[in-house]
Amino acid sequence: AQSVSQHNHHVILSEAASLELGCNYSYGGTVNLFWYVQYPGQHLQLLLKYFSGDPLVKGIKGFEAEFIKSKFSFNLRKPSVQWSDTAEYFCAVSPYGNNRLAFGKGNQVVVIP
Amino acid sequence: DAGITQSPRYKITETGRQVTLMCHQTWSHSYMFWYRQDLGHGLRLIYYSAAADITDKGEVPDGYVVSRSKTENFPLTLESATRSQTSVYFCASLGQGAKDRRTEAFFGQGTRLTVV
């Protein structure tokens, strides 16, 4: 089964700072990639997804992610965070042809006003 | 309303009791999943189902049972609850569109289960 690694589980930054969260997966075949966000007390919501095509994908709320196949990575970025971006962020991977969706352990991001 | 709903939202039960968490989706999505969310562990897959009457174990299936007699429902049963099963449980569904087009997974609001 595939596995997903997220580093820097706790991130604290100030408003207007840039954010980058790393995601690496272990699976040799074609994959579908996702970033989900969970605001305090809420369920998971999709930020962005990659199935195929342009490896740079744009999602909601100014987030983007880049798929680098050679590095098995799908890193999330936002140039300028806001206090409302305080949340937990999860990277998820499912192999093509098998929709078993595996999650990383998440990144807890706190944005200080 | 269309969507995915879980019930109950909160549950307190005693050790050894059987408890069932319900999940219902209105999209007729083929795939459904149960995850548990614990601090430091992220979301771990308990069971998933690719279609009615097809289920498979995930990463942490011990102590849980699932069934899927209808496409829209995917109940999760803790046969004899233990304190280690205190967690937040999320159900999700995922569609398989035409021409092998995937969709993302949609999550329910979660069930916070406390076993005392």
Coordinates of N, CA and C in Angstrom, one line a residue:
Chain A
A1 N 0.8 -1.2 0.0 CA 0.0 0.0 0.0 C 0.9 1.3 0.0
Q2 N 0.3 2.3 -0.6 CA 1.1 3.5 -0.7 C 1.2 4.2 0.7
S3 N 2.2 5.0 0.9 CA 2.3 5.8 2.2 C 2.6 7.2 1.8
V4 N 2.2 8.1 2.7 CA 2.3 9.5 2.5 C 3.1 10.2 3.6
S5 N 4.1 11.0 3.3 CA 4.8 11.6 4.4 C 4.6 13.1 4.3
Q6 N 4.3 13.7 5.5 CA 4.3 15.2 5.6 C 5.3 15.6 6.7
H7 N 6.1 16.6 6.5 CA 7.0 17.0 7.5 C 6.6 18.3 8.2
N8 N 7.3 18.7 9.2 CA 7.0 19.9 9.9 C 5.6 20.0 10.3
H9 N 5.2 19.1 11.2 CA 3.8 18.9 11.5 C 3.2 20.1 12.1
H10 N 4.0 21.0 12.8 CA 3.5 22.2 13.4 C 4.2 23.4 12.7
V11 N 3.5 24.3 12.2 CA 4.0 25.4 11.5 C 3.4 26.7 12.1
I12 N 4.2 27.6 12.5 CA 3.6 28.9 13.0 C 4.2 30.0 12.2
L13 N 3.4 30.8 11.6 CA 3.9 32.0 10.9 C 3.0 33.2 11.0
S14 N 3.5 34.3 10.6 CA 2.8 35.5 10.7 C 2.0 35.8 9.4
E15 N 1.0 36.6 9.5 CA 0.2 37.0 8.3 C 1.1 37.6 7.3
A16 N 0.8 37.3 6.0 CA 1.6 37.8 4.8 C 2.8 37.0 4.6
A17 N 3.2 36.1 5.5 CA 4.3 35.2 5.2 C 3.9 34.2 4.1
S18 N 4.9 33.6 3.5 CA 4.7 32.5 2.5 C 4.7 31.2 3.2
L19 N 3.9 30.3 2.7 CA 3.7 29.0 3.3 C 4.1 27.9 2.2
E20 N 4.9 26.9 2.6 CA 5.1 25.8 1.8 C 5.1 24.5 2.7
L21 N 4.2 23.6 2.3 CA 4.1 22.3 3.0 C 4.5 21.2 2.1
G22 N 5.4 20.3 2.6 CA 5.9 19.2 1.8 C 5.1 18.0 1.9
C23 N 5.0 17.3 0.8 CA 4.3 16.0 0.7 C 5.1 15.0 -0.2
N24 N 5.4 13.9 0.4 CA 6.1 12.9 -0.4 C 5.3 11.6 -0.3
Y25 N 5.3 10.8 -1.4 CA 4.6 9.6 -1.3 C 5.4 8.4 -1.8
S26 N 5.1 7.2 -1.4 CA 5.8 6.1 -1.9 C 4.9 5.2 -2.7
Y27 N 5.0 5.3 -4.0 CA 4.2 4.4 -4.9 C 4.8 4.6 -6.2
G28 N 5.1 3.5 -6.9 CA 5.8 3.6 -8.2 C 5.0 3.9 -9.4
G29 N 3.7 3.7 -9.3 CA 2.8 3.9 -10.4 C 2.2 5.3 -10.5
T30 N 1.2 5.4 -11.4 CA 0.5 6.6 -11.6 C -0.4 6.9 -10.4
V31 N -0.5 8.1 -9.9 CA -1.3 8.4 -8.7 C -2.2 9.6 -9.0
N32 N -3.2 9.7 -8.2 CA -4.0 10.9 -8.0 C -3.6 11.5 -6.7
L33 N -3.5 12.9 -6.7 CA -3.0 13.6 -5.6 C -3.9 14.7 -5.1
F34 N -4.0 14.9 -3.8 CA -5.0 15.8 -3.2 C -4.3 16.5 -2.0
W35 N -4.8 17.7 -1.8 CA -4.6 18.4 -0.6 C -6.0 18.8 0.0
Y36 N -6.1 18.4 1.3 CA -7.4 18.8 2.0 C -7.0 19.7 3.1
V37 N -8.0 20.5 3.5 CA -7.9 21.4 4.7 C -9.0 21.1 5.7
Q38 N -8.6 21.2 6.9 CA -9.6 21.0 8.0 C -9.5 22.1 8.9
Y39 N -10.5 23.0 8.9 CA -10.6 24.1 9.8 C -11.0 23.6 11.2
P40 N -10.7 24.3 12.2 CA -11.0 23.8 13.6 C -12.4 23.4 13.8
G41 N -12.6 22.2 14.2 CA -14.0 21.7 14.5 C -14.8 21.3 13.2
Q42 N -14.1 21.3 12.1 CA -14.9 21.0 10.9 C -14.4 19.7 10.2
H43 N -15.1 19.3 9.1 CA -14.6 18.2 8.4 C -13.6 18.6 7.3
L44 N -13.1 17.6 6.6 CA -12.1 17.9 5.6 C -12.8 18.5 4.3
Q45 N -12.1 19.4 3.7 CA -12.6 20.0 2.5 C -11.4 20.0 1.5
L46 N -11.7 19.9 0.2 CA -10.7 19.8 -0.8 C -10.1 21.2 -1.1
L47 N -8.8 21.2 -1.1 CA -8.1 22.5 -1.5 C -7.8 22.4 -3.0
L48 N -7.2 21.3 -3.4 CA -6.9 21.1 -4.8 C -6.6 19.7 -5.1
K49 N -6.5 19.3 -6.4 CA -6.3 18.0 -6.8 C -5.5 17.9 -8.1
Y50 N -4.8 16.8 -8.2 CA -4.1 16.6 -9.5 C -4.4 15.2 -10.0
F51 N -4.9 15.1 -11.2 CA -5.1 13.8 -11.8 C -4.1 13.6 -13.0
S52 N -3.9 14.6 -13.8 CA -3.0 14.5 -14.9 C -2.8 15.9 -15.5
G53 N -1.9 16.0 -16.5 CA -1.8 17.3 -17.2 C -0.7 18.2 -16.5
D54 N -1.0 19.5 -16.5 CA -0.1 20.5 -16.0 C 0.2 20.2 -14.5
P55 N 1.5 20.0 -14.2 CA 1.9 19.6 -12.8 C 1.7 20.7 -11.8
L56 N 1.5 21.9 -12.3 CA 1.2 23.0 -11.3 C -0.3 23.2 -11.3
V57 N -0.9 23.0 -10.2 CA -2.4 23.1 -10.0 C -2.7 24.2 -9.1
K58 N -3.8 24.9 -9.4 CA -4.2 25.9 -8.5 C -5.5 25.5 -7.9
G59 N -5.7 25.8 -6.6 CA -6.9 25.5 -5.9 C -7.6 26.7 -5.4
I60 N -8.4 26.5 -4.3 CA -9.1 27.6 -3.8 C -8.3 28.4 -2.8
K61 N -8.7 29.6 -2.5 CA -8.1 30.5 -1.5 C -6.7 30.8 -1.8
G62 N -6.3 30.8 -3.0 CA -4.9 31.2 -3.4 C -3.9 30.1 -3.2
F63 N -4.3 28.9 -2.9 CA -3.3 27.8 -2.8 C -3.0 27.2 -4.2
E64 N -1.7 26.7 -4.3 CA -1.3 26.0 -5.4 C -0.4 24.8 -5.0
A65 N -0.2 23.9 -5.9 CA 0.6 22.7 -5.6 C 1.3 22.3 -6.8
E66 N 2.5 21.8 -6.7 CA 3.3 21.3 -7.8 C 3.6 19.8 -7.7
F67 N 3.3 19.1 -8.7 CA 3.6 17.7 -8.7 C 5.0 17.5 -9.4
I68 N 5.9 16.9 -8.7 CA 7.2 16.6 -9.3 C 7.3 15.1 -9.3
K69 N 7.1 14.5 -10.4 CA 7.0 13.0 -10.5 C 8.4 12.4 -10.1
S70 N 9.5 12.9 -10.5 CA 10.8 12.4 -10.2 C 11.1 12.4 -8.7
K71 N 10.5 13.3 -8.0 CA 10.7 13.4 -6.6 C 9.6 12.8 -5.7
F72 N 8.6 12.2 -6.4 CA 7.4 11.7 -5.7 C 6.9 12.7 -4.7
S73 N 6.8 14.0 -5.2 CA 6.3 15.0 -4.3 C 5.2 15.8 -4.8
F74 N 4.4 16.4 -3.9 CA 3.3 17.2 -4.3 C 3.2 18.3 -3.2
N75 N 4.0 19.3 -3.3 CA 4.1 20.3 -2.3 C 3.1 21.4 -2.5
L76 N 2.6 21.9 -1.3 CA 1.5 22.9 -1.3 C 2.2 24.3 -1.0
R77 N 1.7 25.3 -1.7 CA 2.2 26.6 -1.4 C 1.1 27.7 -1.4
K78 N 1.4 28.7 -0.6 CA 0.6 29.9 -0.7 C 1.5 31.1 -0.5
P79 N 1.5 32.1 -1.4 CA 2.5 33.2 -1.3 C 2.3 34.1 -0.1
S80 N 1.1 34.3 0.4 CA 0.8 35.2 1.5 C -0.4 34.7 2.3
V81 N -0.1 34.2 3.5 CA -1.2 33.6 4.3 C -1.9 34.7 5.1
Q82 N -3.1 34.2 5.4 CA -4.0 35.1 6.3 C -4.3 34.3 7.5
W83 N -4.8 35.1 8.5 CA -5.2 34.5 9.8 C -6.2 33.3 9.6
S84 N -7.1 33.5 8.6 CA -8.1 32.5 8.3 C -7.5 31.2 7.7
D85 N -6.3 31.2 7.4 CA -5.6 29.9 6.9 C -5.2 29.0 8.0
T86 N -5.4 29.4 9.3 CA -5.1 28.6 10.4 C -6.0 27.3 10.3
A87 N -5.3 26.2 10.2 CA -6.1 24.9 9.9 C -5.0 23.8 9.9
E88 N -5.6 22.6 9.7 CA -4.7 21.4 9.5 C -4.8 21.0 8.1
Y89 N -3.7 20.7 7.5 CA -3.6 20.4 6.0 C -3.1 19.0 5.8
F90 N -3.9 18.3 5.0 CA -3.6 16.9 4.8 C -3.3 16.7 3.3
C91 N -2.2 15.9 3.0 CA -1.9 15.5 1.7 C -2.5 14.0 1.6
A92 N -3.1 13.7 0.4 CA -3.6 12.4 0.2 C -3.3 11.9 -1.2
V93 N -3.1 10.6 -1.3 CA -2.7 9.9 -2.5 C -3.6 8.7 -2.8
S94 N -4.0 8.5 -4.0 CA -4.6 7.2 -4.4 C -4.0 6.7 -5.7
P95 N -3.7 5.5 -5.7 CA -3.1 4.9 -7.0 C -4.1 4.9 -8.1
Y96 N -3.7 5.2 -9.3 CA -4.6 5.1 -10.4 C -5.2 3.7 -10.6
G97 N -6.5 3.7 -10.7 CA -7.1 2.4 -10.9 C -7.5 1.7 -9.5
N98 N -7.1 2.4 -8.5 CA -7.4 1.9 -7.1 C -7.7 3.1 -6.3
N99 N -8.9 3.3 -5.9 CA -9.3 4.5 -5.2 C -9.1 4.5 -3.7
R100 N -8.3 3.5 -3.2 CA -7.9 3.5 -1.8 C -7.1 4.7 -1.5
L101 N -7.6 5.6 -0.7 CA -7.1 6.9 -0.5 C -6.3 6.9 0.9
A102 N -5.0 7.2 0.8 CA -4.2 7.3 2.0 C -3.8 8.7 2.3
F103 N -3.7 9.0 3.6 CA -3.4 10.4 4.0 C -2.1 10.4 4.8
G104 N -1.5 11.6 4.7 CA -0.4 11.9 5.6 C -0.9 12.3 6.9
K105 N 0.1 12.5 7.9 CA -0.3 12.8 9.2 C -0.8 14.2 9.4
G106 N -0.6 15.1 8.4 CA -1.1 16.4 8.5 C -0.1 17.4 9.0
N107 N -0.4 18.7 8.6 CA 0.4 19.8 9.1 C -0.5 20.8 9.8
Q108 N -0.2 21.0 11.1 CA -1.0 22.0 11.8 C -0.4 23.4 11.6
V109 N -1.1 24.2 10.9 CA -0.6 25.6 10.6 C -1.4 26.6 11.4
V110 N -0.6 27.4 12.1 CA -1.2 28.5 12.9 C -0.6 29.8 12.3
V111 N -1.5 30.7 11.9 CA -1.1 32.0 11.4 C -1.4 33.1 12.4
I112 N -0.4 33.8 12.8 CA -0.5 34.8 13.9 C -0.8 36.2 13.2
P113 N -1.9 36.8 13.7 CA -2.3 38.1 13.1 C -1.2 39.2 13.2
Chain B
D1 N -31.4 16.7 1.2 CA -30.3 17.5 0.6 C -29.2 16.5 0.2
A2 N -28.6 16.9 -0.9 CA -27.5 16.0 -1.4 C -26.3 16.2 -0.5
G3 N -25.6 15.1 -0.4 CA -24.4 15.2 0.4 C -24.1 13.9 1.1
I4 N -23.2 14.0 2.1 CA -22.9 12.8 2.9 C -23.1 13.2 4.3
T5 N -23.8 12.4 5.0 CA -24.2 12.7 6.4 C -23.8 11.5 7.3
Q6 N -23.3 11.9 8.5 CA -23.0 10.9 9.5 C -23.8 11.1 10.7
S7 N -24.1 10.0 11.4 CA -24.9 10.0 12.6 C -24.4 8.9 13.5
P8 N -24.4 9.1 14.8 CA -24.6 10.5 15.5 C -23.4 11.3 15.3
R9 N -23.5 12.6 15.7 CA -22.4 13.5 15.6 C -21.5 13.3 16.9
Y10 N -22.1 12.9 18.0 CA -21.4 12.7 19.2 C -22.0 11.4 19.9
K11 N -21.1 10.6 20.5 CA -21.5 9.4 21.1 C -20.6 9.1 22.3
I12 N -21.2 8.8 23.4 CA -20.4 8.3 24.5 C -21.0 6.9 24.8
T13 N -20.1 5.9 24.9 CA -20.5 4.6 25.2 C -19.5 4.0 26.2
E14 N -19.9 2.8 26.7 CA -19.1 2.2 27.7 C -18.3 1.1 27.1
T15 N -17.2 0.8 27.7 CA -16.3 -0.3 27.3 C -17.1 -1.6 27.2
G16 N -16.9 -2.3 26.1 CA -17.6 -3.6 25.9 C -18.9 -3.5 25.1
R17 N -19.5 -2.4 25.0 CA -20.7 -2.2 24.3 C -20.5 -2.2 22.8
Q18 N -21.6 -2.6 22.1 CA -21.5 -2.5 20.6 C -22.1 -1.2 20.2
V19 N -21.5 -0.5 19.3 CA -22.0 0.7 18.8 C -21.8 0.8 17.3
T20 N -22.8 1.4 16.6 CA -22.8 1.5 15.2 C -22.8 3.0 14.8
L21 N -21.9 3.3 13.9 CA -21.9 4.7 13.3 C -22.4 4.6 11.9
M22 N -23.3 5.6 11.6 CA -24.0 5.5 10.3 C -23.4 6.5 9.4
C23 N -23.4 6.1 8.1 CA -23.0 7.0 7.0 C -23.9 6.9 5.8
H24 N -24.4 8.0 5.3 CA -25.3 7.9 4.2 C -24.9 9.0 3.2
Q25 N -24.8 8.6 1.9 CA -24.5 9.6 0.8 C -25.6 9.5 -0.3
T26 N -25.8 10.6 -0.9 CA -26.9 10.8 -1.8 C -26.4 10.8 -3.3
W27 N -25.1 10.7 -3.5 CA -24.6 10.8 -4.9 C -24.5 9.5 -5.6
S28 N -24.8 8.4 -5.0 CA -24.6 7.1 -5.6 C -23.1 6.9 -5.9
H29 N -22.2 7.5 -5.2 CA -20.8 7.2 -5.4 C -20.5 5.7 -5.1
S30 N -19.6 5.2 -5.9 CA -19.2 3.8 -5.8 C -18.4 3.5 -4.5
Y31 N -17.5 4.4 -4.3 CA -16.5 4.1 -3.2 C -17.0 4.9 -1.9
M32 N -16.8 4.1 -0.8 CA -17.0 4.8 0.5 C -15.9 4.3 1.4
F33 N -15.6 5.2 2.4 CA -14.4 4.9 3.3 C -14.8 5.3 4.7
W34 N -14.1 4.6 5.6 CA -14.2 5.0 7.0 C -12.7 5.3 7.5
Y35 N -12.6 6.5 8.1 CA -11.3 6.8 8.7 C -11.5 7.2 10.2
R36 N -10.4 7.0 10.9 CA -10.4 7.6 12.2 C -9.3 8.6 12.3
Q37 N -9.5 9.7 13.0 CA -8.6 10.8 13.2 C -8.1 10.9 14.6
D38 N -6.8 10.7 14.8 CA -6.3 10.8 16.2 C -5.1 11.7 16.1
L39 N -4.9 12.4 17.2 CA -3.7 13.4 17.3 C -2.4 12.6 17.0
G40 N -1.6 13.2 16.1 CA -0.3 12.6 15.8 C -0.4 11.5 14.8
H41 N -1.6 11.0 14.4 CA -1.7 9.9 13.5 C -2.4 10.4 12.2
G42 N -2.9 11.5 12.1 CA -3.6 12.0 10.9 C -4.9 11.1 10.8
L43 N -5.2 10.8 9.5 CA -6.4 10.0 9.2 C -5.9 8.6 8.8
R44 N -6.4 7.6 9.5 CA -6.0 6.2 9.2 C -7.3 5.5 8.6
L45 N -7.1 4.8 7.6 CA -8.2 4.1 6.9 C -8.5 2.8 7.7
I46 N -9.8 2.7 8.0 CA -10.3 1.5 8.8 C -10.8 0.5 7.8
Y47 N -11.8 0.8 7.0 CA -12.3 0.0 5.9 C -12.7 0.8 4.8
Y48 N -12.8 0.2 3.6 CA -13.4 0.9 2.5 C -14.2 -0.1 1.6
S49 N -15.0 0.5 0.7 CA -15.9 -0.3 -0.1 C -15.9 0.2 -1.5
A50 N -15.7 -0.6 -2.5 CA -15.7 -0.2 -3.9 C -17.1 -0.2 -4.5
A51 N -18.0 -0.9 -3.8 CA -19.4 -1.0 -4.4 C -20.2 -1.8 -3.3
A52 N -21.5 -1.8 -3.5 CA -22.3 -2.6 -2.6 C -21.8 -4.0 -2.6
D53 N -21.8 -4.5 -1.3 CA -21.4 -5.9 -1.1 C -19.9 -6.2 -1.3
I54 N -19.1 -5.1 -1.5 CA -17.7 -5.3 -1.7 C -17.0 -4.4 -0.7
T55 N -16.3 -5.0 0.3 CA -15.6 -4.2 1.3 C -14.2 -4.8 1.5
D56 N -13.3 -4.0 2.0 CA -11.9 -4.4 2.2 C -11.3 -3.7 3.3
K57 N -10.4 -4.3 4.0 CA -9.7 -3.8 5.2 C -8.8 -2.7 4.8
G58 N -8.7 -1.7 5.7 CA -7.7 -0.6 5.5 C -6.5 -0.9 6.4
E59 N -6.0 0.2 7.0 CA -4.8 0.2 7.8 C -5.0 -0.3 9.2
V60 N -6.2 0.0 9.8 CA -6.5 -0.3 11.2 C -7.9 -0.9 11.3
P61 N -8.1 -2.2 10.8 CA -9.5 -2.7 10.8 C -9.9 -3.5 12.1
D62 N -8.9 -3.8 12.9 CA -9.2 -4.7 14.1 C -10.2 -4.0 15.0
G63 N -11.2 -4.8 15.4 CA -12.3 -4.3 16.3 C -13.4 -3.7 15.6
Y64 N -13.4 -3.6 14.3 CA -14.4 -2.9 13.5 C -15.0 -3.9 12.5
V65 N -16.3 -3.7 12.2 CA -17.0 -4.4 11.2 C -17.8 -3.5 10.3
V66 N -17.8 -3.7 9.0 CA -18.6 -2.9 8.1 C -19.5 -3.8 7.3
S67 N -20.5 -3.1 6.7 CA -21.4 -3.8 5.7 C -21.8 -2.8 4.7
R68 N -22.2 -3.2 3.5 CA -22.6 -2.3 2.5 C -23.7 -3.0 1.6
S69 N -24.9 -3.1 2.2 CA -25.9 -3.8 1.5 C -26.6 -2.9 0.4
K70 N -26.5 -1.6 0.6 CA -27.0 -0.6 -0.3 C -25.9 0.4 -0.6
T71 N -25.8 0.9 -1.9 CA -24.8 1.8 -2.3 C -24.7 3.0 -1.4
E72 N -25.8 3.5 -0.9 CA -25.8 4.8 -0.2 C -25.4 4.7 1.2
N73 N -25.4 3.5 1.8 CA -25.1 3.4 3.2 C -23.9 2.6 3.5
F74 N -23.1 3.0 4.5 CA -21.9 2.3 4.9 C -21.7 2.4 6.4
P75 N -22.4 1.6 7.1 CA -22.3 1.6 8.6 C -21.0 1.0 9.1
L76 N -20.5 1.5 10.2 CA -19.3 1.0 10.8 C -19.7 0.6 12.3
T77 N -19.4 -0.7 12.6 CA -19.8 -1.2 13.9 C -18.5 -1.5 14.7
L78 N -18.5 -1.0 15.9 CA -17.5 -1.5 16.9 C -18.2 -2.6 17.7
E79 N -17.7 -3.8 17.6 CA -18.3 -4.9 18.1 C -18.3 -4.9 19.6
S80 N -17.2 -4.5 20.2 CA -17.0 -4.5 21.7 C -16.1 -3.3 21.9
A81 N -16.6 -2.1 22.2 CA -15.9 -0.9 22.2 C -14.8 -0.9 23.3
T82 N -13.6 -0.4 22.9 CA -12.5 -0.2 23.9 C -12.1 1.2 23.9
R83 N -11.4 1.6 25.0 CA -11.0 3.0 25.2 C -10.1 3.5 24.0
S84 N -9.4 2.5 23.5 CA -8.5 2.9 22.4 C -9.2 3.3 21.1
Q85 N -10.5 3.0 21.1 CA -11.3 3.4 19.9 C -12.0 4.8 20.1
T86 N -11.7 5.4 21.2 CA -12.1 6.8 21.3 C -11.4 7.6 20.3
S87 N -12.1 8.3 19.4 CA -11.6 9.0 18.3 C -12.6 9.8 17.6
V88 N -12.2 10.5 16.6 CA -13.2 11.1 15.7 C -13.2 10.3 14.4
Y89 N -14.4 9.9 14.0 CA -14.5 9.0 12.8 C -15.1 9.8 11.6
F90 N -14.5 9.7 10.5 CA -15.0 10.3 9.3 C -15.3 9.3 8.2
C91 N -16.5 9.5 7.6 CA -16.9 8.7 6.5 C -16.7 9.6 5.2
A92 N -16.3 9.0 4.1 CA -16.1 9.7 2.9 C -16.7 8.9 1.7
S93 N -17.0 9.5 0.7 CA -17.4 8.8 -0.6 C -16.7 9.4 -1.8
L94 N -16.5 8.6 -2.8 CA -15.8 9.1 -4.0 C -16.4 8.5 -5.2
G95 N -16.5 9.3 -6.2 CA -17.2 8.8 -7.4 C -16.3 8.3 -8.5
Q96 N -16.8 7.5 -9.4 CA -16.0 7.0 -10.5 C -16.8 7.4 -11.7
G97 N -16.4 8.5 -12.4 CA -17.2 9.0 -13.5 C -17.0 8.3 -14.8
A98 N -17.5 8.9 -15.8 CA -17.4 8.4 -17.2 C -16.0 8.5 -17.7
K99 N -15.6 7.6 -18.6 CA -14.2 7.6 -19.1 C -13.1 7.5 -18.0
D100 N -13.5 6.8 -17.0 CA -12.5 6.6 -15.9 C -12.1 7.9 -15.2
R101 N -13.0 8.9 -15.3 CA -12.7 10.1 -14.6 C -12.9 10.0 -13.1
R102 N -11.9 10.4 -12.4 CA -12.0 10.3 -10.9 C -12.6 11.6 -10.4
T103 N -13.1 11.5 -9.2 CA -13.5 12.7 -8.4 C -12.7 12.7 -7.2
E104 N -12.8 13.7 -6.4 CA -12.2 13.7 -5.1 C -13.1 13.1 -4.1
A105 N -12.6 12.8 -2.9 CA -13.4 12.2 -1.9 C -14.1 13.4 -1.1
F106 N -15.4 13.1 -0.8 CA -16.2 14.1 0.0 C -16.4 13.5 1.4
F107 N -16.2 14.3 2.4 CA -16.2 13.9 3.7 C -17.5 14.3 4.5
G108 N -17.9 13.4 5.4 CA -19.0 13.8 6.3 C -18.4 14.7 7.4
Q109 N -19.3 15.1 8.3 CA -19.0 16.0 9.4 C -18.2 15.4 10.5
G110 N -18.2 14.1 10.5 CA -17.5 13.3 11.6 C -18.4 12.9 12.7
T111 N -18.0 11.9 13.4 CA -18.6 11.4 14.7 C -17.5 11.4 15.7
R112 N -17.8 12.1 16.8 CA -16.8 12.1 17.9 C -17.3 11.0 18.9
L113 N -16.5 9.9 19.0 CA -16.9 8.8 19.9 C -16.0 8.8 21.1
T114 N -16.6 8.7 22.2 CA -15.8 8.5 23.5 C -16.2 7.2 24.1
V115 N -15.3 6.4 24.4 CA -15.5 5.1 25.1 C -15.0 5.3 26.5
V116 N -15.9 5.1 27.5 CA -15.5 5.3 28.9 C -15.5 3.9 29.6

